[in-house]
Amino acid sequence: MSPGAPVAPVAPPVLALERATMRFGGVVALDDVSMELSEGRVTCLLGENGAGKSTVIAILSGVLRPSAGRVLLDGAPVALGSPRDARARGIATVYQNLALVPLMSVWRNFFLGQEPVTGRGPLRRLDARRCRSESRDALSTMGILMEDVNRPVGALSGGERQAIAIARALHFGARVLILDEPTAALGVRQAELVLQQVQHARERGAAVLLVTHNPAHALRAGDDFVVLRRGRLAARLAGATVEQLAGLMAGEG
Amino acid sequence: MVAGAPFRSGAGAAAVLNAAAPLGILAAPVALLMIAGEFDLSIGSTLGAAGMTLLLLTQHFGWPLWAALLCALLIAGGIGLANGWLVVRTRLPSFLVTLGTMYVVRGLTVALSRLLTGRTQLSGLDTTPGFDVIRPVLAADLGPVAVAVAWWLILTAAAEWLLRRTRFGNWIFAAGGAPEAAREAGVPVARVKVTLFVATSLAAAFVAFLQAARFGGTDALRGEGQEFRAIVAAVIGGTLLAGGYGSAVGALMGALVFGMVQQGIVITGIDADWFLVVLGTLLVAAVLFNDWVRRHAEAGR
């Protein structure tokens, strides 16, 4: 792929934003932006602070409804009523807080809110054995080998925590994975671990939206690149260089 | 209570258990509520209110025993429901909300007892028709110990099982450990907390029944200070003040320590003032230790 070539989708888009505009009072946070997420592809959403990245996440994850424009799921218009609704349709968003409880074990976190049970009546209880083995397996398919899933999440590295959040979303049936700045607070090694997770998610057929302001991380993991600048689409590319992306983000493109 | 027991040490152990049991029954649900991130300072006054309700209804109004028990349970459950509802709706610290409830309930209990009977102590429960039915459940002795000790062990085991082995237990940890994350994961945090406020109140009513049955009567001031002792027992047993970590078995150990220190001082004849000194020292040591454990568990690599 040559830098600057137009996007050529290899599969029909799973989730698409079509000419979306978002106004908050008199402020236009997002202005006529279209983008597509396809199965087995990583789309990177780049932009400086205030470029509109968070607004795109909020619309695609069901937090906000666009003032104008539509969201298309498998090509059909869809009204995402709430984050819960979006999740039920297979759109999982992993925020920076990861929705993990530091003092709880890996397996308890993994199944939090969706715990499998065994037994009947008053003896209905957590299927702890299944939780342990399934969480261990789910993590190993993501390239994380964790012998002891009884460890508290707080004792893990930032990259491992991110991996748990991603593996959990995929395990519970996410087809679209929205990752909000997953490498922002991490060092080089931990960021690399997270970018490997993104590759694993792609290999499993997920449509990934990687939101970042780091062009190097985007190029390391992404297939398509969408650059936002002050709420407008600055570029949609299928390949780029770090300098090119950085220039587009800053407004020199 | 220990008189007539053949062995000094055996009698001492029984006295420790008997002293610890009522506190232990309170401390188990209190530990669960604290793990879920909330406090209940009203259980002492709820204990007083439930006992007084039972006595007023049976002695003053002539209600049948079963109806009075049911009504006292409902009142206690209602106090718990009010606490929980206020805490999750207003998002005020439960420390303050239940401090308010504590004064209101205690005040009402004393005022209504005085208004209706002119007294704040009532007796005669042991001669009420039907008392023979509840005596084996609430006031019997199992060898050297009171039946309350058995209830204490059963309730602690049930609470521990609930905490470690059920979905609800998982939600308790999450509700106190990271409420926002828990909500995002679909945990009904508000329902968990309200349920536990009701549980602490019902436990207080149960202790009121045990004590009223044992002594045949009650006092409008009964249960004073028990709310703090239950919290101290939970903390000595490893429950974090900030929520998110702890156990019911720990609360049992905490209540046992209470009983041992209290009875130990009684048996050895040491001045009871030292009881408070030992207790305060234990509490601070436990808080420091718990905090160290928490930081150890949360430390990144």
Coordinates of C-alpha atoms in Angstrom, one line a residue:
Chain A
M1 CA 0.0 0.0 0.0
S2 CA 1.5 3.3 -1.0
P3 CA 1.2 6.2 1.5
G4 CA -1.8 8.4 0.8
A5 CA -3.8 5.8 -1.2
P6 CA -7.5 5.9 -0.7
V7 CA -9.2 3.4 1.6
A8 CA -10.2 0.2 -0.2
P9 CA -12.4 -1.9 2.1
V10 CA -11.7 -5.6 1.8
A11 CA -15.0 -6.6 3.6
P12 CA -18.3 -4.8 4.0
P13 CA -18.2 -2.4 7.0
V14 CA -19.5 -3.8 10.2
L15 CA -20.1 -0.4 11.7
A16 CA -20.1 2.9 9.9
L17 CA -20.6 6.5 10.7
E18 CA -22.3 8.4 7.9
R19 CA -22.0 12.2 7.6
A20 CA -22.3 12.5 11.4
T21 CA -22.5 16.0 13.0
M22 CA -22.7 16.6 16.7
R23 CA -23.6 20.0 18.2
F24 CA -23.5 20.9 21.8
G25 CA -25.5 24.2 22.0
G26 CA -23.6 26.4 19.6
V27 CA -20.4 24.4 19.6
V28 CA -19.9 21.9 16.7
A29 CA -17.9 19.0 18.1
L30 CA -18.1 16.9 15.0
D31 CA -18.8 18.2 11.5
D32 CA -20.0 15.9 8.7
V33 CA -17.7 13.0 9.5
S34 CA -17.9 9.6 7.8
M35 CA -15.9 6.5 8.6
E36 CA -16.1 2.7 8.4
L37 CA -15.0 -0.2 10.5
S38 CA -14.5 -3.5 8.8
E39 CA -14.2 -7.1 9.9
G40 CA -10.6 -8.1 10.6
R41 CA -9.3 -4.6 10.2
V42 CA -7.9 -2.1 12.6
T43 CA -9.0 1.5 11.9
C44 CA -7.0 4.1 13.7
L45 CA -8.7 7.3 14.8
L46 CA -6.1 10.0 15.2
G47 CA -6.3 13.6 16.3
E48 CA -5.1 16.1 18.9
N49 CA -7.1 16.8 22.0
G50 CA -10.4 18.4 21.1
A51 CA -10.3 17.0 17.5
G52 CA -13.6 15.1 18.1
K53 CA -12.2 11.6 18.9
S54 CA -14.2 11.3 22.1
T55 CA -17.4 12.4 20.3
V56 CA -16.9 9.6 17.7
I57 CA -16.4 7.1 20.5
A58 CA -19.5 8.4 22.4
I59 CA -21.7 8.1 19.3
L60 CA -20.5 4.6 18.3
S61 CA -20.7 3.3 21.8
G62 CA -24.3 4.5 22.3
V63 CA -23.6 7.3 24.8
L64 CA -24.6 10.1 22.4
R65 CA -27.0 10.3 19.5
P66 CA -25.6 12.4 16.6
S67 CA -27.4 15.7 15.9
A68 CA -27.3 14.8 12.2
G69 CA -26.2 11.8 10.2
R70 CA -26.5 8.1 10.9
V71 CA -24.8 5.0 12.4
L72 CA -25.0 1.9 10.2
L73 CA -24.6 -1.6 11.6
D74 CA -24.0 -4.2 8.9
G75 CA -25.1 -1.6 6.4
A76 CA -28.5 -0.9 8.1
P77 CA -29.3 2.3 10.0
V78 CA -29.3 1.7 13.8
A79 CA -30.3 3.8 16.8
L80 CA -28.0 2.9 19.6
G81 CA -30.1 3.8 22.6
S82 CA -27.5 3.3 25.4
P83 CA -24.1 1.8 26.0
R84 CA -25.9 -1.4 27.1
D85 CA -27.8 -1.5 23.9
A86 CA -24.6 -1.0 21.9
R87 CA -22.9 -3.8 23.9
A88 CA -25.9 -6.1 23.2
R89 CA -25.4 -5.5 19.5
G90 CA -21.7 -6.6 19.8
I91 CA -20.1 -3.1 20.1
A92 CA -17.7 -3.1 23.1
T93 CA -15.9 -0.1 24.2
V94 CA -12.8 -0.3 26.4
Y95 CA -12.2 3.0 28.2
Q96 CA -9.0 4.0 29.9
N97 CA -10.3 3.0 33.3
L98 CA -10.8 -0.5 31.9
A99 CA -13.8 -1.2 34.1
L100 CA -11.6 -3.4 36.3
V101 CA -11.7 -3.7 40.1
P102 CA -8.1 -3.7 41.4
L103 CA -8.6 -5.7 44.6
M104 CA -10.5 -8.5 42.8
S105 CA -8.9 -11.5 41.2
V106 CA -8.4 -11.8 37.4
W107 CA -11.2 -14.4 37.1
R108 CA -13.6 -12.5 39.2
N109 CA -13.0 -9.4 37.1
F110 CA -13.2 -11.3 33.9
F111 CA -16.8 -12.5 34.6
L112 CA -18.0 -9.5 36.6
G113 CA -21.7 -8.9 35.9
Q114 CA -21.9 -12.0 33.7
E115 CA -20.9 -14.7 36.2
P116 CA -21.8 -18.3 35.2
V117 CA -23.6 -20.2 38.0
T118 CA -24.1 -23.8 38.9
G119 CA -26.4 -25.6 41.3
R120 CA -30.1 -24.9 42.1
G121 CA -32.2 -22.9 44.4
P122 CA -30.4 -21.7 47.5
L123 CA -27.3 -23.6 46.4
R124 CA -27.0 -21.6 43.2
R125 CA -23.4 -20.5 43.2
L126 CA -20.5 -19.2 41.1
D127 CA -19.1 -21.7 38.8
A128 CA -15.6 -20.8 40.0
R129 CA -13.8 -23.7 38.3
R130 CA -15.3 -22.7 34.9
C131 CA -14.5 -19.0 35.6
R132 CA -10.9 -19.9 36.3
S133 CA -10.3 -22.1 33.3
E134 CA -12.2 -20.0 30.8
S135 CA -10.5 -16.8 31.8
R136 CA -7.1 -18.5 31.7
D137 CA -8.0 -19.9 28.2
A138 CA -9.3 -16.6 26.9
L139 CA -6.1 -14.8 28.0
S140 CA -3.9 -17.5 26.4
T141 CA -5.6 -17.0 23.0
M142 CA -4.6 -13.4 23.4
G143 CA -1.0 -14.4 24.0
I144 CA -1.1 -13.8 27.7
L145 CA 0.0 -16.8 29.7
M146 CA -1.3 -16.4 33.2
E147 CA -0.9 -19.5 35.5
D148 CA -2.5 -17.9 38.5
V149 CA -5.8 -16.2 37.7
N150 CA -6.4 -15.7 41.4
R151 CA -4.0 -12.8 41.5
P152 CA -5.6 -9.4 42.1
V153 CA -5.8 -7.3 39.0
G154 CA -4.1 -4.4 40.9
A155 CA -0.9 -6.5 41.0
L156 CA -0.7 -6.8 37.2
S157 CA 1.1 -4.6 34.7
G158 CA -0.8 -1.9 32.7
G159 CA -0.5 -4.0 29.5
E160 CA -1.8 -7.1 31.2
R161 CA -4.8 -5.2 32.6
Q162 CA -5.6 -3.9 29.1
A163 CA -5.3 -7.4 27.8
I164 CA -7.9 -8.6 30.4
A165 CA -10.3 -5.9 29.3
I166 CA -9.9 -6.7 25.6
A167 CA -10.0 -10.5 26.1
R168 CA -13.2 -10.0 28.2
A169 CA -14.9 -8.0 25.5
L170 CA -14.1 -10.5 22.8
H171 CA -15.0 -13.5 25.0
F172 CA -18.5 -12.0 25.5
G173 CA -19.1 -11.7 21.8
A174 CA -17.9 -8.3 20.7
R175 CA -17.6 -7.9 16.9
V176 CA -16.6 -4.3 17.2
L177 CA -13.9 -3.3 19.6
I178 CA -13.5 0.4 20.4
L179 CA -10.2 1.1 22.3
D180 CA -9.9 4.5 23.8
E181 CA -6.2 5.5 24.0
P182 CA -5.1 2.1 25.2
T183 CA -1.4 2.9 25.1
A184 CA -1.7 6.5 26.5
A185 CA -0.4 5.8 30.0
L186 CA 2.0 3.0 29.2
G187 CA 5.8 2.6 28.7
V188 CA 7.3 1.2 25.5
R189 CA 7.2 -2.4 26.5
Q190 CA 3.7 -2.3 27.9
A191 CA 2.4 -0.4 24.9
E192 CA 3.9 -3.0 22.6
L193 CA 2.0 -5.7 24.6
V194 CA -1.2 -3.8 24.0
L195 CA -0.5 -3.4 20.3
Q196 CA 0.0 -7.2 20.1
Q197 CA -3.5 -7.6 21.7
V198 CA -4.9 -5.4 19.0
Q199 CA -3.4 -7.8 16.4
H200 CA -4.9 -10.8 18.2
A201 CA -8.3 -9.1 18.1
R202 CA -7.9 -8.4 14.4
E203 CA -6.9 -12.0 13.7
R204 CA -10.1 -13.1 15.5
G205 CA -12.1 -11.1 13.0
A206 CA -13.0 -8.1 15.2
A207 CA -13.5 -4.7 13.6
V208 CA -11.2 -2.6 15.8
L209 CA -11.3 1.1 16.3
L210 CA -8.0 2.2 17.8
V211 CA -8.2 5.7 19.1
T212 CA -4.9 7.3 19.8
H213 CA -2.9 10.5 19.4
N214 CA 0.4 8.6 18.9
P215 CA 1.1 8.2 15.1
A216 CA 3.8 5.6 15.7
H217 CA 1.4 3.3 17.7
A218 CA -1.2 3.8 15.0
L219 CA 1.1 2.8 12.2
R220 CA 2.4 -0.2 14.2
A221 CA -1.1 -1.6 14.6
G222 CA -3.4 -0.1 12.0
D223 CA -4.7 -0.9 8.5
D224 CA -6.7 2.3 7.9
F225 CA -6.2 5.7 9.3
V226 CA -8.8 8.4 10.0
V227 CA -7.5 11.8 11.0
L228 CA -9.7 14.4 12.7
R229 CA -8.9 18.0 13.1
R230 CA -11.2 20.4 15.0
G231 CA -14.2 18.2 14.4
R232 CA -13.7 17.7 10.7
L233 CA -12.3 14.8 8.7
A234 CA -8.7 15.8 7.8
A235 CA -7.9 12.6 6.0
R236 CA -8.8 8.9 5.4
L237 CA -5.8 6.8 4.4
A238 CA -4.9 3.2 4.0
G239 CA -1.2 3.8 4.6
A240 CA 0.9 6.6 5.9
T241 CA 4.2 7.7 7.5
V242 CA 4.6 9.0 11.0
E243 CA 5.5 12.4 9.6
Q244 CA 2.5 12.4 7.4
L245 CA 0.1 11.5 10.2
A246 CA 1.6 14.0 12.6
G247 CA 1.4 16.7 10.0
L248 CA -2.3 15.9 9.3
M249 CA -3.1 16.0 13.0
A250 CA -1.4 19.4 13.4
G251 CA -3.0 20.8 10.3
E252 CA -0.1 20.9 7.9
G253 CA -1.4 18.1 5.7
Chain B
M1 CA -23.6 -17.4 83.7
V2 CA -20.4 -19.3 84.3
A3 CA -21.3 -20.3 87.8
G4 CA -21.4 -24.1 88.4
A5 CA -19.3 -25.1 85.5
P6 CA -16.8 -27.7 86.5
F7 CA -13.7 -26.5 84.7
R8 CA -12.3 -23.1 85.0
S9 CA -10.9 -23.1 81.5
G10 CA -14.0 -24.6 80.0
A11 CA -16.2 -22.1 81.7
G12 CA -13.9 -19.3 80.6
A13 CA -14.1 -20.4 77.0
A14 CA -17.9 -20.6 77.1
A15 CA -18.1 -17.1 78.7
V16 CA -15.9 -15.8 75.9
L17 CA -18.2 -17.3 73.2
N18 CA -21.3 -16.2 74.9
A19 CA -20.0 -12.6 75.2
A20 CA -18.9 -12.6 71.5
A21 CA -21.9 -14.2 69.9
P22 CA -24.3 -11.2 69.8
L23 CA -21.6 -8.9 68.5
G24 CA -20.5 -11.6 66.0
I25 CA -24.1 -11.9 64.6
L26 CA -24.0 -8.2 63.9
A27 CA -20.4 -8.1 62.6
A28 CA -20.9 -10.6 59.8
P29 CA -23.5 -8.5 57.8
V30 CA -21.7 -5.3 58.9
A31 CA -18.5 -6.7 57.3
L32 CA -20.4 -7.5 54.0
L33 CA -21.8 -4.0 54.0
M34 CA -18.4 -2.5 54.6
I35 CA -16.9 -4.5 51.8
A36 CA -19.6 -3.0 49.6
G37 CA -18.3 0.4 50.7
E38 CA -20.9 1.5 53.2
F39 CA -21.3 1.9 57.0
D40 CA -24.3 1.4 59.2
L41 CA -24.2 3.3 62.4
S42 CA -27.9 2.8 63.1
I43 CA -27.8 -1.0 64.0
G44 CA -27.4 -0.3 67.7
S45 CA -30.5 1.8 67.9
T46 CA -32.3 -0.6 65.5
L47 CA -31.5 -3.3 68.0
G48 CA -33.1 -1.2 70.8
A49 CA -36.1 -0.4 68.6
A50 CA -36.8 -4.0 67.6
G51 CA -36.5 -5.2 71.2
M52 CA -38.7 -2.5 72.5
T53 CA -41.3 -3.1 69.8
L54 CA -41.4 -6.7 70.7
L55 CA -42.0 -5.9 74.4
L56 CA -44.4 -3.1 73.8
L57 CA -46.6 -5.1 71.5
T58 CA -46.7 -8.2 73.6
Q59 CA -46.9 -6.5 77.1
H60 CA -48.6 -3.2 76.5
F61 CA -50.9 -3.9 73.5
G62 CA -51.5 -7.6 74.1
W63 CA -50.4 -8.8 70.6
P64 CA -49.7 -12.4 70.1
L65 CA -46.0 -13.2 70.2
W66 CA -45.7 -14.2 66.6
A67 CA -47.3 -11.0 65.3
A68 CA -45.0 -8.9 67.6
L69 CA -41.9 -10.6 66.3
L70 CA -43.1 -10.1 62.7
C71 CA -43.8 -6.5 63.3
A72 CA -40.5 -5.8 64.9
L73 CA -38.7 -7.5 62.0
L74 CA -40.7 -5.4 59.5
I75 CA -39.8 -2.2 61.4
A76 CA -36.1 -3.2 61.4
G77 CA -36.2 -4.1 57.7
G78 CA -37.9 -0.7 57.1
I79 CA -35.1 1.1 58.8
G80 CA -32.6 -0.7 56.7
L81 CA -34.5 0.0 53.5
A82 CA -34.7 3.7 54.5
N83 CA -31.0 3.8 55.1
G84 CA -30.2 2.1 51.9
W85 CA -32.6 4.2 49.8
L86 CA -31.3 7.5 51.3
V87 CA -27.7 6.5 50.7
V88 CA -28.0 5.4 47.1
R89 CA -30.4 8.2 46.2
T90 CA -28.7 11.1 47.8
R91 CA -25.1 9.7 47.4
L92 CA -24.3 11.2 50.8
P93 CA -21.8 9.3 52.9
S94 CA -23.6 6.5 54.7
F95 CA -21.6 7.4 57.8
L96 CA -23.7 10.6 58.0
V97 CA -27.0 9.2 56.8
T98 CA -27.0 6.3 59.3
L99 CA -25.7 8.6 62.1
G100 CA -28.9 10.6 61.5
T101 CA -31.0 7.4 61.5
M102 CA -29.2 6.3 64.7
Y103 CA -30.3 9.4 66.7
V104 CA -33.8 9.4 65.2
V105 CA -34.5 5.7 65.9
R106 CA -33.0 5.9 69.4
G107 CA -34.9 9.0 70.2
L108 CA -38.2 7.6 69.0
T109 CA -37.6 4.3 70.9
V110 CA -37.0 6.1 74.2
A111 CA -39.7 8.7 73.7
L112 CA -42.4 6.2 72.6
S113 CA -41.6 3.8 75.4
R114 CA -41.9 6.6 77.9
L115 CA -45.0 8.0 76.3
L116 CA -46.8 4.7 76.2
T117 CA -45.7 3.0 79.4
G118 CA -43.9 5.7 81.5
R119 CA -40.9 3.4 81.6
T120 CA -37.8 2.6 79.4
Q121 CA -37.4 -0.9 80.6
L122 CA -40.0 -3.6 80.0
S123 CA -40.0 -7.3 81.1
G124 CA -42.4 -10.3 81.2
L125 CA -41.6 -11.7 77.8
D126 CA -40.8 -15.1 79.4
T127 CA -44.3 -15.4 80.7
T128 CA -46.0 -14.4 77.4
P129 CA -48.1 -17.2 75.8
G130 CA -46.1 -18.9 73.1
F131 CA -42.7 -18.2 74.6
D132 CA -42.1 -21.9 75.0
V133 CA -42.1 -22.2 71.2
I134 CA -39.4 -19.7 70.7
R135 CA -37.3 -20.5 73.8
P136 CA -35.4 -23.4 72.2
V137 CA -34.6 -21.3 69.2
L138 CA -33.6 -18.1 71.0
A139 CA -32.8 -18.8 74.6
A140 CA -31.7 -22.4 75.0
D141 CA -28.3 -23.6 76.1
L142 CA -26.3 -26.0 74.1
G143 CA -24.2 -27.6 76.8
P144 CA -22.1 -24.7 78.3
V145 CA -22.9 -22.2 75.6
A146 CA -26.0 -20.2 74.6
V147 CA -27.8 -21.1 71.4
A148 CA -26.8 -17.6 70.1
V149 CA -23.3 -19.1 69.6
A150 CA -24.7 -21.6 67.1
W151 CA -26.5 -18.9 65.3
W152 CA -23.3 -16.8 65.2
L153 CA -21.4 -19.7 63.6
I154 CA -24.2 -20.5 61.1
L155 CA -24.8 -16.9 60.0
T156 CA -21.0 -16.4 59.6
A157 CA -20.7 -19.5 57.5
A158 CA -23.7 -18.4 55.4
A159 CA -22.3 -14.9 54.9
E160 CA -18.8 -16.2 54.0
W161 CA -20.4 -18.6 51.4
L162 CA -22.5 -15.8 50.0
L163 CA -19.4 -13.6 49.7
R164 CA -17.0 -16.1 48.1
R165 CA -19.2 -18.4 46.2
T166 CA -22.2 -16.5 44.7
R167 CA -22.7 -13.8 42.1
F168 CA -24.1 -11.5 44.8
G169 CA -20.8 -11.9 46.7
N170 CA -18.8 -11.0 43.6
W171 CA -21.0 -7.9 43.2
I172 CA -20.4 -7.0 46.9
F173 CA -16.6 -6.9 46.3
A174 CA -17.0 -4.9 43.1
A175 CA -19.5 -2.4 44.6
G176 CA -17.0 -1.4 47.2
G177 CA -13.8 -1.9 45.3
A178 CA -14.6 0.2 42.2
P179 CA -18.3 1.2 42.0
E180 CA -18.0 2.9 38.6
A181 CA -16.3 -0.1 37.0
A182 CA -18.9 -2.3 38.6
R183 CA -21.8 -0.3 37.1
E184 CA -20.1 -0.4 33.7
A185 CA -19.9 -4.2 34.0
G186 CA -23.6 -4.3 34.7
V187 CA -23.5 -4.9 38.4
P188 CA -26.7 -3.5 40.1
V189 CA -24.6 -1.6 42.7
A190 CA -27.6 0.2 44.3
R191 CA -29.5 -3.0 44.8
V192 CA -26.5 -4.7 46.4
K193 CA -26.1 -1.9 48.9
V194 CA -29.8 -1.6 49.8
T195 CA -30.0 -5.3 50.3
L196 CA -27.0 -5.2 52.7
F197 CA -28.5 -2.3 54.7
V198 CA -31.6 -4.4 55.2
A199 CA -29.5 -7.4 56.2
T200 CA -27.6 -5.4 58.9
S201 CA -30.9 -4.2 60.3
L202 CA -32.5 -7.6 60.3
A203 CA -29.4 -9.0 62.1
A204 CA -29.9 -6.2 64.7
A205 CA -33.5 -7.3 65.2
F206 CA -32.4 -10.9 65.6
V207 CA -29.9 -10.0 68.3
A208 CA -32.6 -8.0 70.0
F209 CA -34.9 -11.1 70.0
L210 CA -32.0 -13.3 71.3
Q211 CA -31.3 -10.9 74.2
A212 CA -35.0 -10.2 75.0
A213 CA -35.7 -14.0 75.1
R214 CA -32.6 -14.6 77.3
F215 CA -33.3 -11.8 79.8
G216 CA -37.1 -11.9 79.5
G217 CA -37.2 -8.2 78.8
T218 CA -35.4 -5.3 77.2
D219 CA -34.2 -1.7 77.7
A220 CA -34.8 1.2 75.2
L221 CA -31.1 1.9 75.4
R222 CA -30.0 -1.7 74.5
G223 CA -27.5 -2.0 71.7
E224 CA -25.9 1.4 72.4
G225 CA -22.3 1.4 71.0
Q226 CA -22.8 -2.0 69.2
E227 CA -22.6 -0.2 65.8
F228 CA -19.0 0.8 66.5
R229 CA -18.1 -2.5 68.1
A230 CA -19.3 -4.4 65.0
I231 CA -17.3 -2.1 62.7
V232 CA -14.2 -2.6 65.0
A233 CA -14.7 -6.4 64.9
A234 CA -14.9 -6.3 61.1
V235 CA -11.8 -4.2 60.9
I236 CA -9.8 -6.3 63.4
G237 CA -10.8 -9.2 61.1
G238 CA -9.2 -7.6 58.1
T239 CA -12.1 -5.7 56.4
L240 CA -11.0 -2.5 54.8
L241 CA -12.6 0.7 56.1
A242 CA -12.6 2.0 52.5
G243 CA -14.4 -1.1 51.2
G244 CA -13.6 -3.6 48.5
Y245 CA -11.9 -6.2 50.7
G246 CA -12.7 -8.3 53.8
S247 CA -14.4 -11.4 55.0
A248 CA -17.2 -12.7 57.3
V249 CA -14.8 -15.2 58.9
G250 CA -12.5 -12.2 59.8
A251 CA -15.5 -10.5 61.5
L252 CA -16.0 -13.7 63.5
M253 CA -12.3 -13.5 64.6
G254 CA -12.8 -9.9 65.4
A255 CA -15.8 -10.6 67.6
L256 CA -13.9 -13.4 69.3
V257 CA -11.1 -11.0 70.1
F258 CA -13.6 -8.7 71.7
G259 CA -15.0 -11.5 73.8
M260 CA -11.5 -12.7 74.8
V261 CA -10.3 -9.3 75.8
Q262 CA -13.5 -8.5 77.7
Q263 CA -13.8 -11.9 79.5
G264 CA -10.1 -12.2 80.0
I265 CA -10.1 -9.0 81.9
V266 CA -13.1 -10.2 83.9
I267 CA -11.6 -13.5 84.7
T268 CA -8.1 -12.3 85.6
G269 CA -9.6 -9.4 87.6
I270 CA -7.8 -6.7 85.7
D271 CA -9.4 -3.3 85.8
A272 CA -12.0 -3.0 83.0
D273 CA -10.5 0.4 81.9
W274 CA -7.7 -1.6 80.3
F275 CA -10.2 -3.2 78.0
L276 CA -10.5 0.1 76.1
V277 CA -6.8 0.6 75.9
V278 CA -6.3 -2.9 74.5
L279 CA -9.2 -2.4 72.1
G280 CA -8.0 0.9 70.8
T281 CA -4.5 -0.4 70.2
L282 CA -5.8 -3.4 68.4
L283 CA -8.0 -1.3 66.2
V284 CA -5.2 1.1 65.1
A285 CA -2.8 -1.9 64.5
A286 CA -5.5 -3.6 62.4
V287 CA -6.1 -0.6 60.3
L288 CA -2.4 -0.2 59.6
F289 CA -2.1 -3.8 58.8
N290 CA -5.1 -3.8 56.5
D291 CA -3.8 -0.8 54.6
W292 CA -0.4 -2.5 54.2
V293 CA -2.1 -5.5 52.7
R294 CA -4.2 -3.4 50.4
R295 CA -1.2 -1.5 49.1
H296 CA 0.7 -4.7 48.6
A297 CA -2.2 -6.2 46.6
E298 CA -2.6 -3.1 44.5
A299 CA 1.1 -2.4 43.8
G300 CA 1.9 -2.7 40.2
R301 CA 5.0 -4.5 39.1

